[in-house]
mmCIF file of C-alpha atoms (C1' of nucleotides) and ligand atoms in Angstrom:
data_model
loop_
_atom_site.group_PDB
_atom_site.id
_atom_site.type_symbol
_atom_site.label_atom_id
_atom_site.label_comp_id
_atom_site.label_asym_id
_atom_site.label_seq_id
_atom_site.Cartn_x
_atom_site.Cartn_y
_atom_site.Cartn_z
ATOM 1 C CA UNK A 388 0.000 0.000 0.000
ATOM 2 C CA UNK A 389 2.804 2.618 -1.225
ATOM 3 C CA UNK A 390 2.014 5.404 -3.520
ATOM 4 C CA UNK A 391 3.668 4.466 -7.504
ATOM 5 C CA UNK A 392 5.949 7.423 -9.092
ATOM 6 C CA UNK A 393 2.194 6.974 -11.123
ATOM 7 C CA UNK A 394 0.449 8.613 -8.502
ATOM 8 C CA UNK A 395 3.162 11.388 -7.964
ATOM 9 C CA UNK A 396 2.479 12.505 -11.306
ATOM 10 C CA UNK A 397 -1.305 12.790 -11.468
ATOM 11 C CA UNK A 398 -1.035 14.503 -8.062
ATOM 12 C CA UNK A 399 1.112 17.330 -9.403
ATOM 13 C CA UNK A 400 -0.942 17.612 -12.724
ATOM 14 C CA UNK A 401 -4.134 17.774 -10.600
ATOM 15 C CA UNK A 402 -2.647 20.739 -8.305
ATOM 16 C CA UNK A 403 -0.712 22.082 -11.304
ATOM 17 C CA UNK A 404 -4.459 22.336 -12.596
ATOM 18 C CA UNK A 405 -5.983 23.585 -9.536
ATOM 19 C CA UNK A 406 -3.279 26.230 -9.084
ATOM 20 C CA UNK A 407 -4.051 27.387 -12.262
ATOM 21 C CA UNK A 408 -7.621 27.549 -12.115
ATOM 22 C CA UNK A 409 -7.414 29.442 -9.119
ATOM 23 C CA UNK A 410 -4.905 32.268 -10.704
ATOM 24 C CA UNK A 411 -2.057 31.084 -8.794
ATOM 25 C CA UNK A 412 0.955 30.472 -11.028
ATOM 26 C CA UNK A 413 2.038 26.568 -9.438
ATOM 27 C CA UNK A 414 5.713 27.496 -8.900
ATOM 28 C CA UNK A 415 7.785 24.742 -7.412
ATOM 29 C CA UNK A 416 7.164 26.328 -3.997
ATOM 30 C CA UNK A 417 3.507 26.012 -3.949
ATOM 31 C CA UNK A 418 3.405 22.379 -5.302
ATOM 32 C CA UNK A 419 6.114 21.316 -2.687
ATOM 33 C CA UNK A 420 3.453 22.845 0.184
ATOM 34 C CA UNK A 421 0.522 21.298 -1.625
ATOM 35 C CA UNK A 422 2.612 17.896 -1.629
ATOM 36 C CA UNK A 423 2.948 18.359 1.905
ATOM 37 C CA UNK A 424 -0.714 19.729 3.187
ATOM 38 C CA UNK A 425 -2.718 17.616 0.217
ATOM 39 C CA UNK A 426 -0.794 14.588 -0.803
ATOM 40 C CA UNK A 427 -2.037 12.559 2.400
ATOM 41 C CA UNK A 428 -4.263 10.385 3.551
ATOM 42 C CA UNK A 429 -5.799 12.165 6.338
ATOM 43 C CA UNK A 430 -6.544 15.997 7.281
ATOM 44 C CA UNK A 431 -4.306 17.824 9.869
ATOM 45 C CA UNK A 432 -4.450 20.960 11.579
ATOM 46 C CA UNK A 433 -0.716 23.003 11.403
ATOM 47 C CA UNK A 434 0.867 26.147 12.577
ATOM 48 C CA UNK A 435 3.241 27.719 10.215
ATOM 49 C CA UNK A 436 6.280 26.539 12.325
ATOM 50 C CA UNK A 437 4.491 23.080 12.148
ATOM 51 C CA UNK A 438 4.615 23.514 8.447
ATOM 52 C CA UNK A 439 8.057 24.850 8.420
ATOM 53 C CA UNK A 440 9.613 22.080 10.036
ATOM 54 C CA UNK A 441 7.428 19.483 7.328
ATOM 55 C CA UNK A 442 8.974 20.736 4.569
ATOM 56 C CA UNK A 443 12.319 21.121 6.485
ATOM 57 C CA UNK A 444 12.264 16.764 6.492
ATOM 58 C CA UNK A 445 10.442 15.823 3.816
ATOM 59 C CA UNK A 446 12.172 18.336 1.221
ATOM 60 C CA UNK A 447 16.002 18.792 1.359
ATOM 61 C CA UNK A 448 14.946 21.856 -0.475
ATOM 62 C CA UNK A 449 14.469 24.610 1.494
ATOM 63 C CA UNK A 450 11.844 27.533 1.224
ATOM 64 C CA UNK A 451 11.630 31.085 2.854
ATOM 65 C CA UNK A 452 9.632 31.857 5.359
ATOM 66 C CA UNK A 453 7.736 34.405 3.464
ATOM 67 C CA UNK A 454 6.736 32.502 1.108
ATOM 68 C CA UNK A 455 5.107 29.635 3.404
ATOM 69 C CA UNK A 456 3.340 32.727 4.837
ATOM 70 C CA UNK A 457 2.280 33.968 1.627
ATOM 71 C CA UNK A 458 1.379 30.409 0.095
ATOM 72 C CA UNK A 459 -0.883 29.481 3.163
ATOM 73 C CA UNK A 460 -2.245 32.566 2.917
ATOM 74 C CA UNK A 461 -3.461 32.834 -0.285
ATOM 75 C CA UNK A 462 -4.562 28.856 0.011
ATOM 76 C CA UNK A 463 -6.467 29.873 2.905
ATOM 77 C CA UNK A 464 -8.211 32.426 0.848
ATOM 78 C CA UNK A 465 -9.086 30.579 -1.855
ATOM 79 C CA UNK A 466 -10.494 27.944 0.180
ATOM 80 C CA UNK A 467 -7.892 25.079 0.223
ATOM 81 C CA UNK A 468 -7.586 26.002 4.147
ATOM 82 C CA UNK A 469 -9.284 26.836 6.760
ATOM 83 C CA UNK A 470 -7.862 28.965 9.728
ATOM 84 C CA UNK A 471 -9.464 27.872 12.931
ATOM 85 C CA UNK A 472 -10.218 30.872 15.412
ATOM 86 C CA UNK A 473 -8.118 30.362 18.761
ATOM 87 C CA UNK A 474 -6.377 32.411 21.124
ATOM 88 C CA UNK A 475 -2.795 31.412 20.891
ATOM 89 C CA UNK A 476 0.477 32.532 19.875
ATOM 90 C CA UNK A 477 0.559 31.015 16.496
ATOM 91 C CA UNK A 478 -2.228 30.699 14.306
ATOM 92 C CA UNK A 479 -3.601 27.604 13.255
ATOM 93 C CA UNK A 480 -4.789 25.866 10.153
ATOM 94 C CA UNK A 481 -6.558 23.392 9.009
ATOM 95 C CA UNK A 482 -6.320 20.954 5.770
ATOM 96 C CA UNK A 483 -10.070 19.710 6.438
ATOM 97 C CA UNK A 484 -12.049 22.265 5.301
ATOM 98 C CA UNK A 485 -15.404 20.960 5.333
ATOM 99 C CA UNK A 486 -17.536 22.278 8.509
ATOM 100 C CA UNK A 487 -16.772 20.565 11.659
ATOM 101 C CA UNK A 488 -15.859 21.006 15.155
ATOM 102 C CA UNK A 489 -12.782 21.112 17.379
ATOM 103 C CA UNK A 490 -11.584 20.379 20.903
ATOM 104 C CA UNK A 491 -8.750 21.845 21.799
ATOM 105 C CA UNK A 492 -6.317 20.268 24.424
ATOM 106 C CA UNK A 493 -5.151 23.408 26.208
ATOM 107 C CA UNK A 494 -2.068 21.439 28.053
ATOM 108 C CA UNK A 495 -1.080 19.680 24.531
ATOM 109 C CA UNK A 496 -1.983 22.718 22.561
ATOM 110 C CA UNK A 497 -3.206 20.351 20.001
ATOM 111 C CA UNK A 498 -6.427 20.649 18.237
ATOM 112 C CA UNK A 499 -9.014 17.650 17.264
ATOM 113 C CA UNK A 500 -11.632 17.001 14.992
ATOM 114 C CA UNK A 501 -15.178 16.822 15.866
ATOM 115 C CA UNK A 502 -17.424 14.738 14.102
ATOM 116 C CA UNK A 503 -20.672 16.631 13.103
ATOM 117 C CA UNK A 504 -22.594 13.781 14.757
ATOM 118 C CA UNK A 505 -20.555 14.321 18.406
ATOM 119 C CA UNK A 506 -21.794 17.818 18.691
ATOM 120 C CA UNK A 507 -25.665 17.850 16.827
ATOM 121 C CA UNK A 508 -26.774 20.255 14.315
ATOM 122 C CA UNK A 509 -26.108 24.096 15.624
ATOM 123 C CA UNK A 510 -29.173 26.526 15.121
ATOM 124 C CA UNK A 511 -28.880 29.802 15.273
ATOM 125 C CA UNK A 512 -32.077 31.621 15.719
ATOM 126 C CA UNK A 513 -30.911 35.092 16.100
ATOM 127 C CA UNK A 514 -30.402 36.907 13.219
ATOM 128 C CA UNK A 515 -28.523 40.397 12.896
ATOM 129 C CA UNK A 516 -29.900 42.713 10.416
ATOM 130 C CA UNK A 517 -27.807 43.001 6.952
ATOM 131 C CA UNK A 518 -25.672 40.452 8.072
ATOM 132 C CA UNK A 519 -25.275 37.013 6.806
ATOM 133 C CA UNK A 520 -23.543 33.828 8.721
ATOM 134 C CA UNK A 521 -20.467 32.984 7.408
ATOM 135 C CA UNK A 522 -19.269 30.159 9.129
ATOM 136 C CA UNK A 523 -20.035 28.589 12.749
ATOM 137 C CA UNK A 524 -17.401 26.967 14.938
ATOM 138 C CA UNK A 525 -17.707 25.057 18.185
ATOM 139 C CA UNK A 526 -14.507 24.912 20.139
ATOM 140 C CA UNK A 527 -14.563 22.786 23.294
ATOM 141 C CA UNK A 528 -11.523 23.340 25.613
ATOM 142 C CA UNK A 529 -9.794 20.179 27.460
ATOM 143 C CA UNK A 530 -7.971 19.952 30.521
ATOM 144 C CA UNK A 531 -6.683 17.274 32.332
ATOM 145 C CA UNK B 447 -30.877 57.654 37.829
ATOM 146 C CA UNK B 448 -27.321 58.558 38.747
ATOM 147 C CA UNK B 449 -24.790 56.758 41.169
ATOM 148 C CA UNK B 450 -24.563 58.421 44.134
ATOM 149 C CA UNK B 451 -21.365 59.133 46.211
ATOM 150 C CA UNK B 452 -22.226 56.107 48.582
ATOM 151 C CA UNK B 453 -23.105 53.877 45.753
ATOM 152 C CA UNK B 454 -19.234 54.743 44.606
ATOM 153 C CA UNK B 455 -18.479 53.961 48.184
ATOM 154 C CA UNK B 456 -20.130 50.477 48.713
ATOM 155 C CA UNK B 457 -18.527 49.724 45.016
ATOM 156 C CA UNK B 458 -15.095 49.861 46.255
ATOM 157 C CA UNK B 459 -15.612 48.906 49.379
ATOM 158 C CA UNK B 460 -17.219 45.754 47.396
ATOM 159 C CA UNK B 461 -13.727 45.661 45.305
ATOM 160 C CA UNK B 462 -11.871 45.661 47.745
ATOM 161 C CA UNK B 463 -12.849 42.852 49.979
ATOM 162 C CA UNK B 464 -13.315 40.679 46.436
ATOM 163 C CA UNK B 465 -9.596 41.396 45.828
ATOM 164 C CA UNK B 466 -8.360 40.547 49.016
ATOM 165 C CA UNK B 467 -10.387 37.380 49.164
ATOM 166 C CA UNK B 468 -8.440 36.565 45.864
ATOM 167 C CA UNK B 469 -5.324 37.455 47.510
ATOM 168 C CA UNK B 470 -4.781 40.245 45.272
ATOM 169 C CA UNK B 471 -3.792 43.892 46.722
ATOM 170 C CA UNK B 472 -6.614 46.511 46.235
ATOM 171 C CA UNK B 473 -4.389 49.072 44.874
ATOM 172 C CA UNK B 474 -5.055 51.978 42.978
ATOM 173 C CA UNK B 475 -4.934 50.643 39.782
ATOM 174 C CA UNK B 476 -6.377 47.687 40.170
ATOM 175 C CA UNK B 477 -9.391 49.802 41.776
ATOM 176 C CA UNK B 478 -9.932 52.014 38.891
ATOM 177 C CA UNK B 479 -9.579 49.135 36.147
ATOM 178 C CA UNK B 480 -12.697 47.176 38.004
ATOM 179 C CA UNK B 481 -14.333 50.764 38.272
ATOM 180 C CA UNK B 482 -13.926 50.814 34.325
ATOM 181 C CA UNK B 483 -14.522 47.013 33.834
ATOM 182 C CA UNK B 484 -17.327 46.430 36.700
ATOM 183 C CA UNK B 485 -18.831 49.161 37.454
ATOM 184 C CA UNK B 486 -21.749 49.751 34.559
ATOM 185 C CA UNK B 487 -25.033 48.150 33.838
ATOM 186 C CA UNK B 488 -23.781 46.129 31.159
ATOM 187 C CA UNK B 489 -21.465 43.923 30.388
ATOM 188 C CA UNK B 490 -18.843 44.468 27.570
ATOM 189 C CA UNK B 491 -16.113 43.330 25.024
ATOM 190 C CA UNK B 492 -12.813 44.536 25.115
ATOM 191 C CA UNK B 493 -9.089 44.544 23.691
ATOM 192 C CA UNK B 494 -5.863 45.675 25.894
ATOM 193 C CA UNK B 495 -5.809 48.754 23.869
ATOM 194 C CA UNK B 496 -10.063 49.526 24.201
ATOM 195 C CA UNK B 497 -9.675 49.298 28.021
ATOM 196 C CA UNK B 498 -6.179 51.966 28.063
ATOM 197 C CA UNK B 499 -8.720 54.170 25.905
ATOM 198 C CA UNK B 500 -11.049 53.875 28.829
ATOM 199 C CA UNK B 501 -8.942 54.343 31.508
ATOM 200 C CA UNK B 502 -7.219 57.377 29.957
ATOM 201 C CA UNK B 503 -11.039 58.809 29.410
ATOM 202 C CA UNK B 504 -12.696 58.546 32.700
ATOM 203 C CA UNK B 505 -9.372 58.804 34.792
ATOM 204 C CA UNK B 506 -7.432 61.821 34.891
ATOM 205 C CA UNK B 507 -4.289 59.518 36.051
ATOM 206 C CA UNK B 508 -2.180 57.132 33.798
ATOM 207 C CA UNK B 509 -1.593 53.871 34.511
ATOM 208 C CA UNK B 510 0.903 52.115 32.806
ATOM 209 C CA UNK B 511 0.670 49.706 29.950
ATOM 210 C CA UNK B 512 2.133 46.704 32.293
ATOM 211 C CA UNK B 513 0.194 47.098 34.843
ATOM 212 C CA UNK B 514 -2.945 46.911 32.572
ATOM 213 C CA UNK B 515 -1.670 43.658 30.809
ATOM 214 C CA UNK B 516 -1.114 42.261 34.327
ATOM 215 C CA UNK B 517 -4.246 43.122 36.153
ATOM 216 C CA UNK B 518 -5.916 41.843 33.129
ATOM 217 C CA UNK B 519 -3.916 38.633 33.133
ATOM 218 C CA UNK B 520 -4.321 38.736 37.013
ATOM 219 C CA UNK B 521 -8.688 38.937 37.057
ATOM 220 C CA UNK B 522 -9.007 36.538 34.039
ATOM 221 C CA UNK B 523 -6.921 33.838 36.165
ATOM 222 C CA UNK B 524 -9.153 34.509 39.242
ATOM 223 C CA UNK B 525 -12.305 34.073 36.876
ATOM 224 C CA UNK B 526 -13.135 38.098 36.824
ATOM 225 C CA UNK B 527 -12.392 37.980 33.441
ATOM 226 C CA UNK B 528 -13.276 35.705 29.985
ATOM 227 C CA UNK B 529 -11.283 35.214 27.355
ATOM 228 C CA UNK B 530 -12.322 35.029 24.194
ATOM 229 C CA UNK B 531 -11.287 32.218 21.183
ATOM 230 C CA UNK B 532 -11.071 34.406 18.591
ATOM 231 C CA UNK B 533 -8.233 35.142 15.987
ATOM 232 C CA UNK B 534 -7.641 38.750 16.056
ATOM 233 C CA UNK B 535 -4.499 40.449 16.178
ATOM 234 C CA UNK B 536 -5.487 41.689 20.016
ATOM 235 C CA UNK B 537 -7.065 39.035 22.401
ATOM 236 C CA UNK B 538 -10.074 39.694 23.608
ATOM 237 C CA UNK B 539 -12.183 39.940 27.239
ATOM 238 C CA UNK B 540 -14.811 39.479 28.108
ATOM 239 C CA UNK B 541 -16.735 41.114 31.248
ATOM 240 C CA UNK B 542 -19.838 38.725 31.298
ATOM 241 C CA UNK B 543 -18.013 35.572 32.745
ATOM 242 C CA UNK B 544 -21.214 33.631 32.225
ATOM 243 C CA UNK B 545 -21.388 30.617 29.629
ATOM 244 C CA UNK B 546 -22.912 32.269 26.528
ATOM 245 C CA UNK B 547 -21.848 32.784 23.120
ATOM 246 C CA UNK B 548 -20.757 35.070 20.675
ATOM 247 C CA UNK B 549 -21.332 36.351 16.958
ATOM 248 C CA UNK B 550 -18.165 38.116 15.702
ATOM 249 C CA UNK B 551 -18.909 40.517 12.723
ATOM 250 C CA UNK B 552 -15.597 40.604 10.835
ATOM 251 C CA UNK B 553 -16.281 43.767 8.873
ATOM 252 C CA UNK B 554 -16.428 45.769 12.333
ATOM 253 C CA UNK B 555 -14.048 43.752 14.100
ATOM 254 C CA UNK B 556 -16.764 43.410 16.863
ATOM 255 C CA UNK B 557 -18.077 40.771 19.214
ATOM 256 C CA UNK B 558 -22.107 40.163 19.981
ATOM 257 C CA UNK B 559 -23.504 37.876 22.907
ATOM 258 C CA UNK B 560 -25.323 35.463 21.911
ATOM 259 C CA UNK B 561 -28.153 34.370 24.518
ATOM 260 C CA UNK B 562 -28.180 30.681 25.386
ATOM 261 C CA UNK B 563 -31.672 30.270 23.795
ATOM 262 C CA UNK B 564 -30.599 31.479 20.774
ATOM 263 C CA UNK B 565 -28.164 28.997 20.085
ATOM 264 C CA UNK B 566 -29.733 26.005 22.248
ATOM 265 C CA UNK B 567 -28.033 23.634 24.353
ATOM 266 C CA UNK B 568 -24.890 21.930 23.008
ATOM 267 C CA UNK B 569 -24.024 18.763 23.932
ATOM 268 C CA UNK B 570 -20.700 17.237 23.709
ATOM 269 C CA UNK B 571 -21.071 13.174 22.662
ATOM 270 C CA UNK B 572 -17.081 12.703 22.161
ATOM 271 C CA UNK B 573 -14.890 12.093 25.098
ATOM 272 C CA UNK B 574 -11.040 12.163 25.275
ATOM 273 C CA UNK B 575 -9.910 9.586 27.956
ATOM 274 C CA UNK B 576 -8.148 11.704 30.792
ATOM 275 C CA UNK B 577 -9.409 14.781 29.784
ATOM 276 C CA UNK B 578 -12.457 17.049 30.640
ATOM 277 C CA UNK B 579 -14.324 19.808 29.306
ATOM 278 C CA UNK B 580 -13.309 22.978 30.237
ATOM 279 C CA UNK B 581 -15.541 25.029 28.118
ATOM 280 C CA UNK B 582 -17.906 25.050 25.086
ATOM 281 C CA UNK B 583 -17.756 28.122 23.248
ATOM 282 C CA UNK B 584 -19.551 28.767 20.012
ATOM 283 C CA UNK B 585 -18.112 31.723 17.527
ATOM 284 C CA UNK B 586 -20.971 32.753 14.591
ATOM 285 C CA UNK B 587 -18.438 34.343 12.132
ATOM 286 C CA UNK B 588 -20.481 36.972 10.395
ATOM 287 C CA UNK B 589 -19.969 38.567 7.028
ATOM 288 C CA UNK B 590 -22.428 41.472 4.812
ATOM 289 C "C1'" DT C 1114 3.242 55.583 64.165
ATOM 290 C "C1'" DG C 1115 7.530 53.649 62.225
ATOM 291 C "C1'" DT C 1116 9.746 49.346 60.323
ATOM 292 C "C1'" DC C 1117 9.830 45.573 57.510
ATOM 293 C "C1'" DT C 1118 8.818 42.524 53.645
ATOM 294 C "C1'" DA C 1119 6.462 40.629 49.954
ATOM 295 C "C1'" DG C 1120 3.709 42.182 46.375
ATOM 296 C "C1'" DT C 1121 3.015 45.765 42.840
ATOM 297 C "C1'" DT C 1122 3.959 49.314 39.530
ATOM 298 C "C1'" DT C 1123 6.641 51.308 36.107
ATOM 299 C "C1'" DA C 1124 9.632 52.547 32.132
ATOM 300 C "C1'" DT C 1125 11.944 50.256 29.107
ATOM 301 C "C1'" DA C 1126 13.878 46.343 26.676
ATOM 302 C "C1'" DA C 1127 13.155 41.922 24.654
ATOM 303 C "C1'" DT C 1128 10.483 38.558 22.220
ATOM 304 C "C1'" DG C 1129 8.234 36.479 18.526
ATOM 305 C "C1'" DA C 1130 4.717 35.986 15.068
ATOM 306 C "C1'" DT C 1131 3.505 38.212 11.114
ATOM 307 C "C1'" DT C 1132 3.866 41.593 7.387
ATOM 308 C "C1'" DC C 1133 6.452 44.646 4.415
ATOM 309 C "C1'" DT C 1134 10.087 45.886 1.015
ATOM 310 C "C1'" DA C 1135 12.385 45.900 -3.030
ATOM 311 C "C1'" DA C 1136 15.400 43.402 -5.865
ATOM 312 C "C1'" DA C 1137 16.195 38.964 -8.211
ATOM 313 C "C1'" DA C 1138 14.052 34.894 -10.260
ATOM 314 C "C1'" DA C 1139 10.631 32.338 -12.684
ATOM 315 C "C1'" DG C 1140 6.123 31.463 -15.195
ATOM 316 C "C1'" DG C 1141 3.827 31.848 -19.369
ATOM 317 C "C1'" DT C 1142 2.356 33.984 -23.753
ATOM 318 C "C1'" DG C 1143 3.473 35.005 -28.355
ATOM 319 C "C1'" DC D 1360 13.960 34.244 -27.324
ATOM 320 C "C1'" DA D 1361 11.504 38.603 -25.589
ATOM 321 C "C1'" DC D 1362 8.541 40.549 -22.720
ATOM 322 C "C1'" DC D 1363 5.609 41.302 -18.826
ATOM 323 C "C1'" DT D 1364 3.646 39.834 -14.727
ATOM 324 C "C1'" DT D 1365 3.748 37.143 -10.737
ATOM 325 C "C1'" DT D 1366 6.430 35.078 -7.284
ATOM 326 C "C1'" DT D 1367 10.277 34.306 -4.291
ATOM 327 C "C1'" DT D 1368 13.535 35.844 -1.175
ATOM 328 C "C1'" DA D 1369 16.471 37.859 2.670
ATOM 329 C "C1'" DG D 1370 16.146 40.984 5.595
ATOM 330 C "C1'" DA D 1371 13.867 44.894 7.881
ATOM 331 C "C1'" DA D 1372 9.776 46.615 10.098
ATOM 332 C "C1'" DT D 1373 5.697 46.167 12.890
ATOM 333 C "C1'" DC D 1374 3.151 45.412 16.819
ATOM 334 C "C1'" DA D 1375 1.015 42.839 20.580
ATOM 335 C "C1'" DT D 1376 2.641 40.863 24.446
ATOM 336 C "C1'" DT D 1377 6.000 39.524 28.029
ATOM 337 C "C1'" DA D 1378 10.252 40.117 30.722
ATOM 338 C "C1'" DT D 1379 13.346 42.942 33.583
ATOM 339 C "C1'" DA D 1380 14.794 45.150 37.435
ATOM 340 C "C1'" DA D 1381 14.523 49.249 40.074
ATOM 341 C "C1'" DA D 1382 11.324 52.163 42.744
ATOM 342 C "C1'" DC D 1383 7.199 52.119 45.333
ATOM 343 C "C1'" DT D 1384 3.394 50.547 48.493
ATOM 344 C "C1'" DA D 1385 0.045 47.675 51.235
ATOM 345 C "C1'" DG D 1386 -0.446 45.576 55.205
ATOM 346 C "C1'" DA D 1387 1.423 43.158 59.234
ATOM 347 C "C1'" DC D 1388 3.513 43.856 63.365
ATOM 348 C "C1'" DA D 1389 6.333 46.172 66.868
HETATM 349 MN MN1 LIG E 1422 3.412 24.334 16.634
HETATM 350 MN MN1 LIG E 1423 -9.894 47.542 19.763
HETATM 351 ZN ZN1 LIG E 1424 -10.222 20.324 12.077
HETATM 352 ZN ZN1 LIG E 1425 -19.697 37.966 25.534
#
DNA sequence: TGTCTAGTTTATAATGATTCTAAAAAGGTG
DNA sequence: CACCTTTTTAGAATCATTATAAACTAGACA
């Protein structure tokens, strides 16, 4: 159960595509951090350090700092990521971007998924006028 | 409908015996932040930088920027104080320390209680072994 | 009321995540 | 290849927050 050179190659074709259909030019920079956010089997949440040190061991390549900054940033806008609303020093993000839950372990600092079902459909009955909900998050702190 | 002198009076006569029950010193400064913080009708939202505003508006005196990070720090740790999960470039308080929760309207940059029956109850299926729930906090992101 | 000590305040420096800058490099179209 | 635009990059700048360490103060006790 090891991914072929095969499936390599129609990964980078498919995010070459999606780069491109998003505007973004897919330099080798981007497609390096797609290989490491996207070419996996399961989601993950990430800091930018977190990120940092991925590519730091999986690529012998390095890249600048400001360009992971600007590459998750302009991934989080157009939708490939999801920043998760937390108070700590670093900001985190999030590879599964469908809508879902989080607890967060305060003493780990480590954030994990909710399934829909574990928390029951959220209904907001107040309603603000001119203003339209854009996303709703449930974050449940842990301690020990 | 004005405070009196003695309602000023039985205010900090209030603050001070909560503070020294918390084993915190009633000084000054700590007296005029919970005059600023605690001692209106409603409750509010607030950055570092909102409650220096504040304090350099309805007190003559300074107090210094330290000082306000630490008796912030120092009332949220006793429970005075909430913090709120949110991912701003300040952190956020809270002065209503009850469970409720919040719409966030990202054009303004401001935060909106939310009463408990307009979200309903949440209930938390999942549990992580070890670990209990600190808090539940729901954040309505809210867009034009 | 004065002395003592731990707790507090303060100005200022340090930290650290994030953003900015501006020059060099690379993508992509013709 | 030629050209133009976007992107990358190292380093500087920003800014909220925390640390430092010296001066000050609350409160206990003589
Ligand atoms: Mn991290
Ligand atoms: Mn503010
Ligand atoms: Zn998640
Ligand atoms: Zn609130």
């Amino acid at each position: 159960m090891f991914r072929t050179n095969l499936d390599n190659i129609v990964f980078f074709v498919k995010y070459i595509e999606k780069l491109r259909n998003s505007g973004l030019r897919p330099t080798k920079q981007r497609l390096r951090i797609c290989q490491v956010l996207f070419n996996t089997q399961k989601t993950f949440h990430f800091t930018i350090n977190d990120l940092v040190k991925k590519i730091k061991k999986q690529i012998n390549n390095n890249i600048s700092l400001a360009t992971v900054y600007n590459t998750v940033r302009a991934f989080e806008k157009k939708g490939y990521l999801k920043q998760i609303s937390i108070n700590s020093s670093e900001t985190y993000f999030d590879t599964n971007i469908s809508n879902h839950h989080h607890f967060y372990d305060l003493k780990e600092e480590k954030l994990i998924d909710l399934k829909n079902s574990d928390v029951g459909p959220i209904n907001i009955k107040k309603k603000i006028n001119g203003k339209k909900i854009k996303s709703v998050e449930v974050l449940v702190k842990l301690e020990d």
